[in-house]
Short mmCIF file of C-alpha atoms and ligand atoms in Angstrom, two decimals:
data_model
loop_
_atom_site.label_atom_id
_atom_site.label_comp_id
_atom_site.label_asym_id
_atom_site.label_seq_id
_atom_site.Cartn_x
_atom_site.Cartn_y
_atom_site.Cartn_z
CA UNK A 1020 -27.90 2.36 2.85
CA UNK A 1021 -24.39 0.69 2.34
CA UNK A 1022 -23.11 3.81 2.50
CA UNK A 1023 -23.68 4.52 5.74
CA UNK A 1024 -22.04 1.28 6.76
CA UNK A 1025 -19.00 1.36 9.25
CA UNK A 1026 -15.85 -0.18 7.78
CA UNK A 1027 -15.91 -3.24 9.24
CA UNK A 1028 -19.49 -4.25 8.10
CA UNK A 1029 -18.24 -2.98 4.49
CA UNK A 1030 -15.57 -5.06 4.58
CA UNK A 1031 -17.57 -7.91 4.98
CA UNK A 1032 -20.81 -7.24 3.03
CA UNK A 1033 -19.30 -4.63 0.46
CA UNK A 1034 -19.76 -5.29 -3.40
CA UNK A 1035 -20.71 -9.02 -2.97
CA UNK A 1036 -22.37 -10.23 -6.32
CA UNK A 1037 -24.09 -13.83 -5.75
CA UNK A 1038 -24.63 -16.51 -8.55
CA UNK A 1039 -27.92 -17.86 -8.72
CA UNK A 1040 -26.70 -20.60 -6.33
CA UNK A 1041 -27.28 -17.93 -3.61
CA UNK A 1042 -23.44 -18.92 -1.95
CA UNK A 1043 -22.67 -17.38 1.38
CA UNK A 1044 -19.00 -17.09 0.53
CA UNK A 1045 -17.92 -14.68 -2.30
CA UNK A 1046 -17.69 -17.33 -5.29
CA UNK A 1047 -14.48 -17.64 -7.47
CA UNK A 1048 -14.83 -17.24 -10.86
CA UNK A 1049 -11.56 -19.06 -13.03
CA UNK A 1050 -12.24 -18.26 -16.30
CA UNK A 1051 -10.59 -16.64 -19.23
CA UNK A 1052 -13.43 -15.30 -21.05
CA UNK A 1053 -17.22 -15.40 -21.34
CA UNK A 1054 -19.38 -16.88 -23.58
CA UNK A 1055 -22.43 -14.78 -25.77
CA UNK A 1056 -26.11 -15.89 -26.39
CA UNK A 1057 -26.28 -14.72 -29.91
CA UNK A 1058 -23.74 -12.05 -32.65
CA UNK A 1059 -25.41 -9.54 -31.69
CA UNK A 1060 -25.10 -9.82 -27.80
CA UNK A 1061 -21.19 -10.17 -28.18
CA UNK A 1062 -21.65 -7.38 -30.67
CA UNK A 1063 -23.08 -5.45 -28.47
CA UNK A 1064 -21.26 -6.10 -25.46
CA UNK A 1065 -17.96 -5.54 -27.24
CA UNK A 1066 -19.83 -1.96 -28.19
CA UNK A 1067 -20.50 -1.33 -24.63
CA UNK A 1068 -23.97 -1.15 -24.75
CA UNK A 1069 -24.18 -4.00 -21.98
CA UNK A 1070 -22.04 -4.43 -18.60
CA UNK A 1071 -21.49 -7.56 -18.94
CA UNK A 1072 -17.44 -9.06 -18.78
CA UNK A 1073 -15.64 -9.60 -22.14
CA UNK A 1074 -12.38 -10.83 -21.36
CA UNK A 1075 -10.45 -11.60 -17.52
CA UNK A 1076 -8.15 -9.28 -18.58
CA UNK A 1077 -10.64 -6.58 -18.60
CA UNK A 1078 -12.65 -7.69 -15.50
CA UNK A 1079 -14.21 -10.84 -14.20
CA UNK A 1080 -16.73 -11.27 -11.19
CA UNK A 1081 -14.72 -12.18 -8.33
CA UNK A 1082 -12.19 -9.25 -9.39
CA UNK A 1083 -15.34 -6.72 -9.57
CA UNK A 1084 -16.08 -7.58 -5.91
CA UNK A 1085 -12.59 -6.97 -4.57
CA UNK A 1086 -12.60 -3.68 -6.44
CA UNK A 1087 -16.24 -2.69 -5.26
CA UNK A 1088 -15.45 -3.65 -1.43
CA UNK A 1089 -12.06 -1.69 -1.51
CA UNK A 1090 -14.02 1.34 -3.35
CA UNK A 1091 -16.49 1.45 -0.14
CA UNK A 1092 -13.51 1.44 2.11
CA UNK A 1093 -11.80 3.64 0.50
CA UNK A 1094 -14.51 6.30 -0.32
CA UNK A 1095 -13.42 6.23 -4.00
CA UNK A 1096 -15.69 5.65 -6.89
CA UNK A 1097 -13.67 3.42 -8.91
CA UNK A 1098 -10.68 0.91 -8.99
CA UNK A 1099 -8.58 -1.52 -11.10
CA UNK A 1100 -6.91 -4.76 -9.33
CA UNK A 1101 -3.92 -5.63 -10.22
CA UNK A 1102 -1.53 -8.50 -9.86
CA UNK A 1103 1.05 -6.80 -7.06
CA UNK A 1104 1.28 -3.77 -5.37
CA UNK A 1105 4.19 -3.05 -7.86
CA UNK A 1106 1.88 -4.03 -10.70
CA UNK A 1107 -0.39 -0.95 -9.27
CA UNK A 1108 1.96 1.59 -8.55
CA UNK A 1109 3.78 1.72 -12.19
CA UNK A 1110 0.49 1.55 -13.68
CA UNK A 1111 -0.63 4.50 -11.50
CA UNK A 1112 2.81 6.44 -12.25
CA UNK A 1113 2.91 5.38 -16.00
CA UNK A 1114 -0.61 5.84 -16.97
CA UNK A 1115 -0.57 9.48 -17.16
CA UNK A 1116 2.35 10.80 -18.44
CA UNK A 1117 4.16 11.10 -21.43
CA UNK A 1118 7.79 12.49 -22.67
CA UNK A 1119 8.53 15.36 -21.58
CA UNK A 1120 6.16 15.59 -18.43
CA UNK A 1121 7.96 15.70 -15.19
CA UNK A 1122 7.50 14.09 -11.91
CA UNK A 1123 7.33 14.94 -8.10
CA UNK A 1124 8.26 12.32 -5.88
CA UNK A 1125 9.00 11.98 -2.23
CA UNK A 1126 12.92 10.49 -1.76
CA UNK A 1127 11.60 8.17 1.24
CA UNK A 1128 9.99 5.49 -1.53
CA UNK A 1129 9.92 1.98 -1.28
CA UNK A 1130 12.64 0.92 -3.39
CA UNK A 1131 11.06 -0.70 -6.51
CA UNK A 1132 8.44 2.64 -6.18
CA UNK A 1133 11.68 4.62 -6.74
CA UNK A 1134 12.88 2.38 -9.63
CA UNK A 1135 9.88 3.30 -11.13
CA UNK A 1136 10.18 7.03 -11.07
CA UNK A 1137 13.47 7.37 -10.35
CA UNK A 1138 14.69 4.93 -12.80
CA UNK A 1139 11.75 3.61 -15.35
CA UNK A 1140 10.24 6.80 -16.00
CA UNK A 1141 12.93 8.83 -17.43
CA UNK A 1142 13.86 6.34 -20.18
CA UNK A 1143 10.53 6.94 -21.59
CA UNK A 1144 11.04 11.37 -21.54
CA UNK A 1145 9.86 11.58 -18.24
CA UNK A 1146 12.29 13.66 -15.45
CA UNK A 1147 11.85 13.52 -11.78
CA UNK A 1148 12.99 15.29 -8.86
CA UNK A 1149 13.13 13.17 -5.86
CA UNK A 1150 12.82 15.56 -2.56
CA UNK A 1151 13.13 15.52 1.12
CA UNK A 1152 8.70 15.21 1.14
CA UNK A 1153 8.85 16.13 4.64
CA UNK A 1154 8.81 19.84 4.43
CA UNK A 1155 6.81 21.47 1.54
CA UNK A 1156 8.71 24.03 0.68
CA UNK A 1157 10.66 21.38 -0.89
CA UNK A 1158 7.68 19.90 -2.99
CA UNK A 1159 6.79 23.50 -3.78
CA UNK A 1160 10.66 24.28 -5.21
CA UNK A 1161 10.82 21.23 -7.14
CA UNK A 1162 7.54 21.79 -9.47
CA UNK A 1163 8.04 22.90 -13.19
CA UNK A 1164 5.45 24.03 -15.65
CA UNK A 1165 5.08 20.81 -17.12
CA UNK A 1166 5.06 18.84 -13.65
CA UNK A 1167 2.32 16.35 -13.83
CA UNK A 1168 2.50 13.74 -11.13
CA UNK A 1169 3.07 14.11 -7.70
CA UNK A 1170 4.48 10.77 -5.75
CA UNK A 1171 4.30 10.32 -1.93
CA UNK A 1172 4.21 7.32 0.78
CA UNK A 1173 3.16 7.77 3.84
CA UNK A 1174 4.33 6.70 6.36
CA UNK A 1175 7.47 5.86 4.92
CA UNK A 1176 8.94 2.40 4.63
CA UNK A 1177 11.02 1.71 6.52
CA UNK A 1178 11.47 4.62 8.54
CA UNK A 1179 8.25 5.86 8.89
CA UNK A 1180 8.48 9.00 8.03
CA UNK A 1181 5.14 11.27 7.95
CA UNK A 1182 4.00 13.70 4.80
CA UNK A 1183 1.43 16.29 4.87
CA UNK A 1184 -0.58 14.49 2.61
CA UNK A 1185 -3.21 17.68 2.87
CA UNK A 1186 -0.47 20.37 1.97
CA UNK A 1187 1.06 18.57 -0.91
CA UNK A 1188 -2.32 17.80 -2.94
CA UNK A 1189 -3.05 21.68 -2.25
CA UNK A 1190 0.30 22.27 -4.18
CA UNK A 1191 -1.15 19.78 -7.06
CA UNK A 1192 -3.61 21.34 -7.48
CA UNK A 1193 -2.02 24.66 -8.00
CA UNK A 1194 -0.55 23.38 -10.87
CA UNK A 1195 -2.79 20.53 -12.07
CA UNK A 1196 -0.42 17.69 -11.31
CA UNK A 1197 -2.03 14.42 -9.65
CA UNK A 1198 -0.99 13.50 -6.65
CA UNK A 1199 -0.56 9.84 -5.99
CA UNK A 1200 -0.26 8.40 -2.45
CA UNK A 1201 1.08 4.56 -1.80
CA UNK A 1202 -1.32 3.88 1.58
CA UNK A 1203 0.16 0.54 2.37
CA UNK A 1204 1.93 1.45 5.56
CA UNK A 1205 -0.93 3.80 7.31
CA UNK A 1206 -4.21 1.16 5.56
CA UNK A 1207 -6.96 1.80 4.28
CA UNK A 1208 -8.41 2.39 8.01
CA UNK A 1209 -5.83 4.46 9.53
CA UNK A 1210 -5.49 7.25 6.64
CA UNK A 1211 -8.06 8.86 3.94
CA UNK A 1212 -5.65 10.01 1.30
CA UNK A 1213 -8.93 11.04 -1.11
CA UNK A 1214 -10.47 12.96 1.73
CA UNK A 1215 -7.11 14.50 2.42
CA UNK A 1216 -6.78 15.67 -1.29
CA UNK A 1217 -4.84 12.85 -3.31
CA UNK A 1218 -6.20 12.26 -6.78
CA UNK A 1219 -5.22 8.39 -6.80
CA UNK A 1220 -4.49 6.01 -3.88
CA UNK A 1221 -2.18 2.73 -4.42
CA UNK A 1222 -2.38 -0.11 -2.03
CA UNK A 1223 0.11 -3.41 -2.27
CA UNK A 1224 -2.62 -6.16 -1.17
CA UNK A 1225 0.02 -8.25 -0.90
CA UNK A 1226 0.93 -6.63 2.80
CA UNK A 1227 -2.55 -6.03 5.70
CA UNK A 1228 -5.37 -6.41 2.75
CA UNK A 1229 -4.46 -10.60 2.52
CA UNK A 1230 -2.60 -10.14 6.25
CA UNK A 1231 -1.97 -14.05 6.13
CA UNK A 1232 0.91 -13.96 3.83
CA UNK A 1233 -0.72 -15.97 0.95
CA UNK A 1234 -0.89 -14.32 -2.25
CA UNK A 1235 0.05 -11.39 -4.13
CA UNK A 1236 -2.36 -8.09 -5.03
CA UNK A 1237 -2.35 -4.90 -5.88
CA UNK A 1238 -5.15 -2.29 -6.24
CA UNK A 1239 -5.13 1.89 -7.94
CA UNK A 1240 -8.18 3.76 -6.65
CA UNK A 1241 -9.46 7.24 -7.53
CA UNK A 1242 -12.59 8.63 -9.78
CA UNK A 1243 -14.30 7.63 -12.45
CA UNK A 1244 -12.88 10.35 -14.71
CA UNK A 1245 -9.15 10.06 -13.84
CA UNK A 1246 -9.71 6.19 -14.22
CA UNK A 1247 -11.67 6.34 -17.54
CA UNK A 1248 -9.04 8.97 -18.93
CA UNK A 1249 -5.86 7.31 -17.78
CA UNK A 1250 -5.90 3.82 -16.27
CA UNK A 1251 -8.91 2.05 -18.47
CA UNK A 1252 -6.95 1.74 -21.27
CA UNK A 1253 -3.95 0.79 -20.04
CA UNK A 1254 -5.16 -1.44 -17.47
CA UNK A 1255 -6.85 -3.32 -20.68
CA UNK A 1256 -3.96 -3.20 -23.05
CA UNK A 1257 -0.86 -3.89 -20.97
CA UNK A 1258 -2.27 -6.60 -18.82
CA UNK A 1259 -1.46 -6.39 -15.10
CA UNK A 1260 -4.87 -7.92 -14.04
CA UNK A 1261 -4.64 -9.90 -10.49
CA UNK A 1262 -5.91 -13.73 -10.52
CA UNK A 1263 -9.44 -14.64 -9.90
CA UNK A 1264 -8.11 -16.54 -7.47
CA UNK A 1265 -6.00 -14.19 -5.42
CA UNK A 1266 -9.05 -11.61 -5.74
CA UNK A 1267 -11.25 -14.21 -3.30
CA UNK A 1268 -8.22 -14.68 -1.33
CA UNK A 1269 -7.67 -11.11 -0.91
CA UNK A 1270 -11.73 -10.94 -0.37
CA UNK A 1271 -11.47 -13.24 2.80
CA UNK A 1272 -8.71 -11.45 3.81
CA UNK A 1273 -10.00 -7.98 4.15
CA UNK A 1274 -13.20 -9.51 5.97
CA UNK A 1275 -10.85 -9.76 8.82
CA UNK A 1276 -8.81 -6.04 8.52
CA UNK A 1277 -10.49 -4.28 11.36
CA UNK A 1278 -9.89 -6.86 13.54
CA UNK A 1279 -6.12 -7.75 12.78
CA UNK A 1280 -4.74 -4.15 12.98
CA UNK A 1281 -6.47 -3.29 16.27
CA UNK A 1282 -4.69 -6.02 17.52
CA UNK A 1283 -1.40 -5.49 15.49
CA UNK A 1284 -1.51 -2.24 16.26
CA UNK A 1285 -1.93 -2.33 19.68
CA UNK A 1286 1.01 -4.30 19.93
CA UNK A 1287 3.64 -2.38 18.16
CA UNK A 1288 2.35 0.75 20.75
CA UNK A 1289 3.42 -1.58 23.38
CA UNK A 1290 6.66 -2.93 22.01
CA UNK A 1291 7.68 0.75 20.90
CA UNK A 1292 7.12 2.28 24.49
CA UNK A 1293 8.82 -0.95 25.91
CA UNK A 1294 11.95 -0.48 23.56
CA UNK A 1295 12.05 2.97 23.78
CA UNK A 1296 13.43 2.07 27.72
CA UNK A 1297 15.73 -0.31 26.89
CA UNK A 1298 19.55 0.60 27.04
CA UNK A 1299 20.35 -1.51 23.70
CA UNK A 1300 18.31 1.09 22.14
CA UNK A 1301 19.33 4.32 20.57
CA UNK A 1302 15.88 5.47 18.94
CA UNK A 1303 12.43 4.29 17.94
CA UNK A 1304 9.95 5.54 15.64
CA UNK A 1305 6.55 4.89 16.26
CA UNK A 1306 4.09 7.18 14.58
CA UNK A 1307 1.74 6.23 17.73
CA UNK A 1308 4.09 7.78 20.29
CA UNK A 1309 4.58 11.77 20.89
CA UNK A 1310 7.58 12.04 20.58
CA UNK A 1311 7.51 11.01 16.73
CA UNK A 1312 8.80 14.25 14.94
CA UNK A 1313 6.00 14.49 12.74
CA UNK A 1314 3.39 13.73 15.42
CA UNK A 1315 1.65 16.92 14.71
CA UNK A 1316 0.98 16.01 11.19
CA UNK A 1317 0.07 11.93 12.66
CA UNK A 1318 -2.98 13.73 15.03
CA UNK A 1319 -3.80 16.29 11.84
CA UNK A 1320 -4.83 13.15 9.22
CA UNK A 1321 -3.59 9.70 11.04
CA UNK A 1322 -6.46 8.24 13.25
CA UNK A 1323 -4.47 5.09 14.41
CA UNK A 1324 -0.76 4.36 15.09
CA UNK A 1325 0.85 1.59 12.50
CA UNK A 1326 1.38 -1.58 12.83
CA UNK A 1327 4.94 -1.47 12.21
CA UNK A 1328 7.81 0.17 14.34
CA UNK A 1329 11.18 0.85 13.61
CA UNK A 1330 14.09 1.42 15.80
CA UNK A 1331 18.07 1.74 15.90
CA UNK A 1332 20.47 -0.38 17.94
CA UNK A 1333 22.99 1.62 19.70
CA UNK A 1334 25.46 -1.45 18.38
CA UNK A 1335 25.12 -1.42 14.71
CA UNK A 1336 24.41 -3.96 12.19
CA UNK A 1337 26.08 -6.75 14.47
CA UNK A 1338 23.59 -6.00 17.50
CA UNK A 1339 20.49 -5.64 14.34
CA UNK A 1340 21.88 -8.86 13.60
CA UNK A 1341 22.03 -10.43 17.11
CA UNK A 1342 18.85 -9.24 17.81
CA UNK A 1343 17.20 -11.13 14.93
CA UNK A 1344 18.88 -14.24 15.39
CA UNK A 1345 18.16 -14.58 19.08
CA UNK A 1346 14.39 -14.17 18.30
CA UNK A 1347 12.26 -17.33 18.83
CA UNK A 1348 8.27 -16.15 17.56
CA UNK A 1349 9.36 -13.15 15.43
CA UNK A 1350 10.93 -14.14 12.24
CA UNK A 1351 13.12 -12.77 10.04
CA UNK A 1352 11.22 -11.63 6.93
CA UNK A 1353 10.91 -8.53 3.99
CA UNK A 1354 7.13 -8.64 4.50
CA UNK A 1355 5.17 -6.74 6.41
CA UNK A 1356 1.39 -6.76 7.52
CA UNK A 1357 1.20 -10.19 8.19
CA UNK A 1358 -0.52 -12.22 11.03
CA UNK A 1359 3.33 -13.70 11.89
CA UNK A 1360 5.47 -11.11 13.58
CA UNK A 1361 8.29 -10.13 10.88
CA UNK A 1362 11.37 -8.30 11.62
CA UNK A 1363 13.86 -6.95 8.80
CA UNK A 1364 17.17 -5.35 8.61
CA UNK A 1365 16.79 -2.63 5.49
CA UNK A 1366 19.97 -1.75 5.22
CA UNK A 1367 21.20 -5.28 3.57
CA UNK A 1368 17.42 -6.74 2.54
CA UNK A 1369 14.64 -4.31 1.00
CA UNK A 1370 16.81 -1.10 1.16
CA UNK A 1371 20.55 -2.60 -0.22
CA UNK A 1372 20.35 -1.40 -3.25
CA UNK A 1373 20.24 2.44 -2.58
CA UNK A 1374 23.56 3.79 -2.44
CA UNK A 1375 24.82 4.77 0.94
CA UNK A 1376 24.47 8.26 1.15
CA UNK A 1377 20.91 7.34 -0.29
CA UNK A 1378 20.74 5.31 3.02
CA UNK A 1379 21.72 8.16 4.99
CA UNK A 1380 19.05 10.70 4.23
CA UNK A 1381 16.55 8.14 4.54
CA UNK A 1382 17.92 7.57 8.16
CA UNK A 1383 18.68 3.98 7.32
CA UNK A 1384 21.72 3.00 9.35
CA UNK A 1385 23.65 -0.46 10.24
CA UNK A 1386 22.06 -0.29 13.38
CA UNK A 1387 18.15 0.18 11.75
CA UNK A 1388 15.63 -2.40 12.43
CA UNK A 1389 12.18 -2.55 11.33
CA UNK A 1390 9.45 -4.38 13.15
CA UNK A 1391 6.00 -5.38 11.78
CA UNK A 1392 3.61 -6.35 14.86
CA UNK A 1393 1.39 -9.82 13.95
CA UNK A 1394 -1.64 -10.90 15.86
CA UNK A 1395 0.29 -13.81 18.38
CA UNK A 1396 -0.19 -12.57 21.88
CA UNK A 1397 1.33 -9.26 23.16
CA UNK A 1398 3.01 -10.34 26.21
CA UNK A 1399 4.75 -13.44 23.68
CA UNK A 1400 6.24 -11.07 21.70
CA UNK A 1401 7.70 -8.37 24.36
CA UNK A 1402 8.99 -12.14 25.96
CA UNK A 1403 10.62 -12.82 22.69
CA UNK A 1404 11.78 -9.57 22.78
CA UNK A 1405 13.17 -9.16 25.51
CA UNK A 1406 14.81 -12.74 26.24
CA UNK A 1407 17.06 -11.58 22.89
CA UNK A 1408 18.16 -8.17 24.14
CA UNK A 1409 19.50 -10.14 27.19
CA UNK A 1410 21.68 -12.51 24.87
CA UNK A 1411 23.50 -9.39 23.10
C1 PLP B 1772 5.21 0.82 0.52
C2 PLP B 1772 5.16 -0.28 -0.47
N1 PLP B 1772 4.66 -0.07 -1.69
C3 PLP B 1772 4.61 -1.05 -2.62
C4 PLP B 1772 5.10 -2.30 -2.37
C5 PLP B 1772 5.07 -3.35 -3.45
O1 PLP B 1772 4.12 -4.32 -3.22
P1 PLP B 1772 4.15 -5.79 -3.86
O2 PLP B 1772 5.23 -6.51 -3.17
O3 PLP B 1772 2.77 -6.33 -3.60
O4 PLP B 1772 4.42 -5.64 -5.32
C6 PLP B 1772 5.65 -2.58 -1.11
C7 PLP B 1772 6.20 -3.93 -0.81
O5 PLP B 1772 6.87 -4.15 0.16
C8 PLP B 1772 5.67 -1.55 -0.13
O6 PLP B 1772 6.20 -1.76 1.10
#
């Protein structure tokens, strides 16, 4: 029956375990480790004969719930929480391979995401080819024999760039590779990377899943096989587990998801199409709008906008600079998906340490802003807005 639910009653309901207390709130469970009735329950416990927890490390209640209710949303039939989204997406990269396996990855990567493959992976045997992921023939001319993961994010942060999620798992599968997709910019309610293809999805919580800029979190999704064979072990062993505590945060949080991106996203539609007439304005990217250059790709396996926007100032980094000062509600932040509107300049905050022809293919000028909508009132924010475009 809970399968059939609709998101938004899974996100509520989904994977709740109650104590015998019968609490209506998911309960937090702080605790290290469990306790045995006997030898021979621990015994067999530690055998697996027995589901019950062992160690926090391994699993705990109030974790298992966060991981069940993102597993509904998601359509996948197993995950692992994990203490950041950064936390998630090296254990999702590093899992699997091993020296002398090679890696596919999209150029357009958050920046610590491209430390890890770019970076991380290659002192342990591993190669990777970063490419231009938004035409295929470029993921297709990159794989080698011995190519094993595939590494994409989609949209792109922070310029929103759109993959064919679809047409790049087909080419994994060719070949055998994995494809892994970071979601965190399209959510788990706007794009179905496992129905789409992907082997293994990676969300930072830390961004819409808490949404009320709180706590850290992290989550790999994907099937029981792939987890059992590559995460399980390395999830256990190398310790990334997220806090008890931040898994009931993150549990409130996504109660709410539904709600906050309608809302977010209906405002960044309006602030894009209100921007996109303004004369300080050279471009904006909104995946919502038409004239987005992938927008044919958006309608193929997008079925909402983003919550985020990005545009260029026709004036540089000294208008992006203006701009952000002069704001009153919007505040000047590296986060994204929260209930507070947050605006950041990429090229000297989460994007300064690419070099700057690194900058340039990723379309990341001076001039670059990136916008991500919160749930204050519409009409406040294209006020804010547009009170400090008048100042520049
Ligand atoms: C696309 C993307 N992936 C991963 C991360 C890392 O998440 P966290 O900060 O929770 O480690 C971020 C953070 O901004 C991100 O934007």
């Amino acid at each position: 029956m809970s399968k059939n639910w609709r998101p938004a009653t899974k996100l509520v309901h989904g994977g709740t375990l109650r104590s015998p207390y019968g609490e209506t709130s998911e309960a937090i469970f702080l605790t290290q480790g469990f306790v045995y009735e006997s030898s021979e329950a621990a015994e067999a416990r530690f055998k697996g004969e027995n589901d019950g927890y062992i160690y926090a490390r391994y699993g705990s209640p109030t974790n298992d719930m966060f991981e069940k209710r993102m597993c509904m949303l998601e359509g996948a039939e197993d995950s692992r929480a994990m203490a950041s989204g950064m936390a998630a997406v090296a254990a999702a990269v590093l899992c699997q391979v091993k020296a002398g396996d090679h890696i596919v990855a999209a150029r357009a990567l958050f920046g610590s995401c491209r430390y890890v493959v770019e970076t991380l992976a290659p002192r342990y045997g591993v190669e990777c080819t970063l490419v231009d992921g938004r035409d295929l023939a470029n993921w297709e001319a990159a794989i080698r024999p011995n190519t094993k993961v595939m590494f994409l994010e989609s949209p792109t942060n922070p310029t929103l760039e759109v993959i064919d999620v679809a047409g790049v798992a087909k080419l994994a599968n060719q070949i055998g590779a994995k494809l892994i997709v970071d979601n965190v910019f399209a959510t788990p309610l706007f794009q179905k990377p496992l129905e789409l293809g992907a082997h293994v999805v990676v969300y930072s919580a830390t961004k819409h899943i808490d949404g009320q800029g709180r706590c850290l979190g992290g989550v790999v999704l994907s099937s029981k096989e792939w987890i059992n064979e590559n995460l399980h072990d390395y999830f256990r062993h190398t310790g990334p587990a997220m806090s008890p505590f931040n898994a009931w945060t993150l549990l409130k949080g996504i109660e709410t998801l539904p709600l906050r991106v309608k809302q977010q996203t209906s405002t960044a539609a309006a602030i894009a199409d209100f921007l996109a007439e303004q004369g300080a304005i050279a471009k904006v990217i909104y995946p919502g709008r038409a004239d987005h250059p992938q927008a044919d790709i958006i309608a193929k396996q997008m079925t909402g906008g983003s919550t985020l926007l990005c545009f260029e100032m026709k004036g540089g980094k000294e208008a992006a600079f203006k701009l952000q000062n002069a704001l009153e509600i919007i505040k000047i932040s590296n986060n994204l998906g929260d209930a507070k509107s947050l605006i950041t300049h990429p090229a000297t905050t989460t994007h300064k340490n690419l070099s700057d022809e690194a900058r340039a293919e990723l379309g990341i000028s001076g001039g670059t802003v990136r916008l991500s909508c919160g749930i204050e009132d519409t009409q406040d924010l294209l006020d804010d807005i547009s009170q400090a475009l008048k100042g520049l």
